[in-house]
Amino acid sequence: MPWNSHWVGVADFLAMGGYASYVWISIGACALAVLIESLQLRRRHRAAARRVSQLRGEA
Amino acid sequence: MGWIAVGVLSLGVATAFTLKAFNSNLVFFITPTQVAAGEAPQARVFRVGGLVKSGSVDRSEMTVRFVITDTAKEVPVQYQGILPDLFREGKGVVAQGKLDGQGRFIASEVLAKHDENYMPPEASHALAQARNQAGTPPQPERTP
Amino acid sequence: MNRWLHFASPQRFYPLAGRLMPWLVVSAALLALAGLAIGLLIAPSDAQQGEGYRIIFVHVPASWMSMFIYLVMAFWAGVGLVLNTRLSSMMAQALAPTGAMFALLSLLTGALWGKPMWGAWWVWDARLTSELILLFLYLGFIALYSSIEDPSRADRASAVLALVGAVNVPIIYFSVKWWSTLHQGASVSLTRSPSMAVTMLWGMGIMVLAFWAYAIAVALARVRCIILEREARAEWVKYAVE
């Protein structure tokens, strides 16, 4: 299989044969979900660690 | 407190969907053979599925006429509206509508049903050629 | 066996999960890049659907993960219910939000695929309906846990829900075989050779691995949060957090 045997240019690639919005929104939604979940988890871990430090300070 | 409401609500919705699904929608469509056998509801909307018979598509102005076949029986369909991209002769289709008095199916919605095969156009072309050379008629897709 | 039980305590598991996470995150990122490059750039277009079929490279992995995570979640919930092990119940809780996210993505990308190809965003066929039920089972599981104050009672109640709901997973999987659906049959199955071009299959397989690595990484990250939250007063936790 030759590399990119059907490559005809960036504009054509982005157009996805007329299905651009469907394909890119699908992939974008997955990327967005991953981003939101990662940020949310980081926040949650920080909050949990902060609480542990507080409890340690009280003790 | 809010979570209890969400929990009860989503369980309720899930149950409702399950009942709805098991009630009428497990069978999404019936075949032309079933229609011919009189299994189609008379005055109610239902769905017929099968293949678009090759050469049967006739577009005149706003109306499309075509035949749905399961290779045993056929149902003639009349439809006004936009067809999906994958509506093609010899390919899968599911139409929703009612039978008129003369055994014609008046569709209010036409959906394309594609198969689970994915291949590049060249491979598809080669496959069709090989079939023609072997002398066998093009095989209909696996009807569900 | 003893070596595995060694990590069954939250105290031992917490640092182990922390050490595994970076590797899983890096693997997920590299696999996703490779999978998307193959799927979007190298794989040929489809004879029927042109470029539109490329949604498959996110739709199928998301759908598989939504079903698989549910089974793993139900398994850990069941282990927690029977053996009363704290970590297993935490694991089940850690998996649920990610499973729900994949179920939602499966439905969303499926709608975006169905509209141009079938001609409908949504139909009430057995496959789509049972996947929607899966999303509601996840939400019900999360909601039930959150609605009960006492964690161990909440674990037991939600475990029962998870185990009962597991029946839905084979229903989703076999729906396209058992009933007439608008959704097509499986392209990749254990019983027969795949009905896809080889490069497409590679793209999809690598994307599935990427989603796997991501799901494990996120589940470990979340179980670490849950451990800290539930064991905040335990002596060892004081030394686990800098």
mmCIF file of C-alpha atoms in Angstrom, chain C residues 119-231:
data_model
loop_
_atom_site.group_PDB
_atom_site.id
_atom_site.type_symbol
_atom_site.label_atom_id
_atom_site.label_comp_id
_atom_site.label_asym_id
_atom_site.label_seq_id
_atom_site.Cartn_x
_atom_site.Cartn_y
_atom_site.Cartn_z
ATOM 1 C CA GLY C 119 -31.206 9.475 6.133
ATOM 2 C CA ALA C 120 -32.058 9.700 9.847
ATOM 3 C CA TRP C 121 -30.289 10.936 12.980
ATOM 4 C CA TRP C 122 -32.108 8.386 15.064
ATOM 5 C CA VAL C 123 -34.371 5.360 14.630
ATOM 6 C CA TRP C 124 -35.952 3.191 17.305
ATOM 7 C CA ASP C 125 -34.363 -0.046 16.167
ATOM 8 C CA ALA C 126 -33.144 -2.684 18.621
ATOM 9 C CA ARG C 127 -29.435 -1.745 18.355
ATOM 10 C CA LEU C 128 -29.852 1.988 18.914
ATOM 11 C CA THR C 129 -32.491 1.566 21.610
ATOM 12 C CA SER C 130 -30.437 -0.947 23.614
ATOM 13 C CA GLU C 131 -27.359 1.325 23.428
ATOM 14 C CA LEU C 132 -29.491 4.207 24.746
ATOM 15 C CA ILE C 133 -30.616 1.942 27.587
ATOM 16 C CA LEU C 134 -26.925 1.294 28.321
ATOM 17 C CA LEU C 135 -26.360 5.039 28.759
ATOM 18 C CA PHE C 136 -29.297 5.214 31.180
ATOM 19 C CA LEU C 137 -27.968 2.200 33.113
ATOM 20 C CA TYR C 138 -24.658 4.016 33.598
ATOM 21 C CA LEU C 139 -26.444 7.188 34.712
ATOM 22 C CA GLY C 140 -28.691 5.157 37.011
ATOM 23 C CA PHE C 141 -25.632 3.438 38.523
ATOM 24 C CA ILE C 142 -23.898 6.763 39.198
ATOM 25 C CA ALA C 143 -27.063 8.374 40.512
ATOM 26 C CA LEU C 144 -27.951 5.464 42.788
ATOM 27 C CA TYR C 145 -24.495 5.513 44.354
ATOM 28 C CA SER C 146 -24.618 9.267 44.907
ATOM 29 C CA SER C 147 -28.077 9.133 46.449
ATOM 30 C CA ILE C 148 -27.056 6.864 49.343
ATOM 31 C CA GLU C 149 -25.096 8.513 52.121
ATOM 32 C CA ASP C 150 -23.197 5.485 53.485
ATOM 33 C CA PRO C 151 -20.523 4.373 50.950
ATOM 34 C CA SER C 152 -20.682 0.641 51.689
ATOM 35 C CA ARG C 153 -24.487 0.572 51.421
ATOM 36 C CA ALA C 154 -24.266 2.665 48.247
ATOM 37 C CA ASP C 155 -21.733 0.180 46.846
ATOM 38 C CA ARG C 156 -24.028 -2.762 47.496
ATOM 39 C CA ALA C 157 -27.144 -1.125 46.062
ATOM 40 C CA SER C 158 -25.410 0.054 42.906
ATOM 41 C CA ALA C 159 -23.682 -3.331 42.485
ATOM 42 C CA VAL C 160 -27.080 -5.014 42.237
ATOM 43 C CA LEU C 161 -28.134 -2.522 39.581
ATOM 44 C CA ALA C 162 -24.874 -3.055 37.652
ATOM 45 C CA LEU C 163 -25.266 -6.845 37.701
ATOM 46 C CA VAL C 164 -28.912 -6.788 36.617
ATOM 47 C CA GLY C 165 -28.131 -4.312 33.836
ATOM 48 C CA ALA C 166 -25.338 -6.527 32.471
ATOM 49 C CA VAL C 167 -28.041 -8.497 30.626
ATOM 50 C CA ASN C 168 -28.317 -5.526 28.293
ATOM 51 C CA VAL C 169 -24.756 -5.898 26.930
ATOM 52 C CA PRO C 170 -25.295 -9.168 25.004
ATOM 53 C CA ILE C 171 -28.636 -7.741 23.873
ATOM 54 C CA ILE C 172 -26.816 -4.771 22.312
ATOM 55 C CA TYR C 173 -24.210 -7.002 20.730
ATOM 56 C CA PHE C 174 -26.570 -9.568 19.223
ATOM 57 C CA SER C 175 -29.459 -7.182 18.462
ATOM 58 C CA VAL C 176 -28.392 -6.909 14.831
ATOM 59 C CA LYS C 177 -28.506 -10.715 14.524
ATOM 60 C CA TRP C 178 -31.623 -11.474 16.513
ATOM 61 C CA TRP C 179 -33.948 -8.829 15.112
ATOM 62 C CA SER C 180 -34.355 -6.864 11.928
ATOM 63 C CA THR C 181 -32.592 -3.562 12.530
ATOM 64 C CA LEU C 182 -31.599 -0.599 10.410
ATOM 65 C CA HIS C 183 -28.100 -0.864 11.874
ATOM 66 C CA GLN C 184 -25.913 -3.226 9.846
ATOM 67 C CA GLY C 185 -24.334 -6.401 11.208
ATOM 68 C CA ALA C 186 -20.856 -6.683 12.702
ATOM 69 C CA SER C 187 -17.907 -6.120 10.358
ATOM 70 C CA VAL C 188 -15.503 -7.690 12.814
ATOM 71 C CA SER C 189 -16.483 -10.762 14.799
ATOM 72 C CA LEU C 190 -14.905 -13.844 16.288
ATOM 73 C CA THR C 191 -16.777 -16.258 14.064
ATOM 74 C CA ARG C 192 -15.820 -15.003 10.645
ATOM 75 C CA SER C 193 -13.101 -13.113 8.835
ATOM 76 C CA PRO C 194 -13.580 -9.341 8.898
ATOM 77 C CA SER C 195 -15.460 -7.745 6.024
ATOM 78 C CA MET C 196 -13.191 -4.729 5.776
ATOM 79 C CA ALA C 197 -10.190 -3.720 3.726
ATOM 80 C CA VAL C 198 -6.934 -4.414 5.590
ATOM 81 C CA THR C 199 -5.788 -0.791 6.100
ATOM 82 C CA MET C 200 -9.241 0.168 7.390
ATOM 83 C CA LEU C 201 -9.029 -2.716 9.827
ATOM 84 C CA TRP C 202 -5.597 -1.587 11.022
ATOM 85 C CA GLY C 203 -6.845 1.940 11.584
ATOM 86 C CA MET C 204 -9.807 0.695 13.565
ATOM 87 C CA GLY C 205 -7.766 -1.813 15.585
ATOM 88 C CA ILE C 206 -5.208 0.805 16.600
ATOM 89 C CA MET C 207 -7.965 3.257 17.554
ATOM 90 C CA VAL C 208 -9.511 0.545 19.729
ATOM 91 C CA LEU C 209 -6.146 0.070 21.493
ATOM 92 C CA ALA C 210 -5.879 3.857 21.962
ATOM 93 C CA PHE C 211 -9.346 3.966 23.550
ATOM 94 C CA TRP C 212 -8.375 1.010 25.782
ATOM 95 C CA ALA C 213 -5.220 2.719 27.015
ATOM 96 C CA TYR C 214 -7.152 5.940 27.608
ATOM 97 C CA ALA C 215 -9.952 4.162 29.487
ATOM 98 C CA ILE C 216 -7.508 2.346 31.786
ATOM 99 C CA ALA C 217 -5.540 5.542 32.437
ATOM 100 C CA VAL C 218 -8.688 7.491 33.288
ATOM 101 C CA ALA C 219 -10.098 4.701 35.448
ATOM 102 C CA LEU C 220 -6.834 4.587 37.416
ATOM 103 C CA ALA C 221 -6.807 8.373 37.783
ATOM 104 C CA ARG C 222 -10.380 8.318 39.057
ATOM 105 C CA VAL C 223 -9.829 5.401 41.429
ATOM 106 C CA ARG C 224 -6.925 7.371 42.936
ATOM 107 C CA CYS C 225 -9.298 10.299 43.550
ATOM 108 C CA ILE C 226 -11.854 7.957 45.104
ATOM 109 C CA ILE C 227 -9.216 6.369 47.354
ATOM 110 C CA LEU C 228 -8.109 9.777 48.617
ATOM 111 C CA GLU C 229 -11.686 10.897 49.157
ATOM 112 C CA ARG C 230 -12.864 7.777 50.961
ATOM 113 C CA GLU C 231 -9.707 7.128 52.984
#
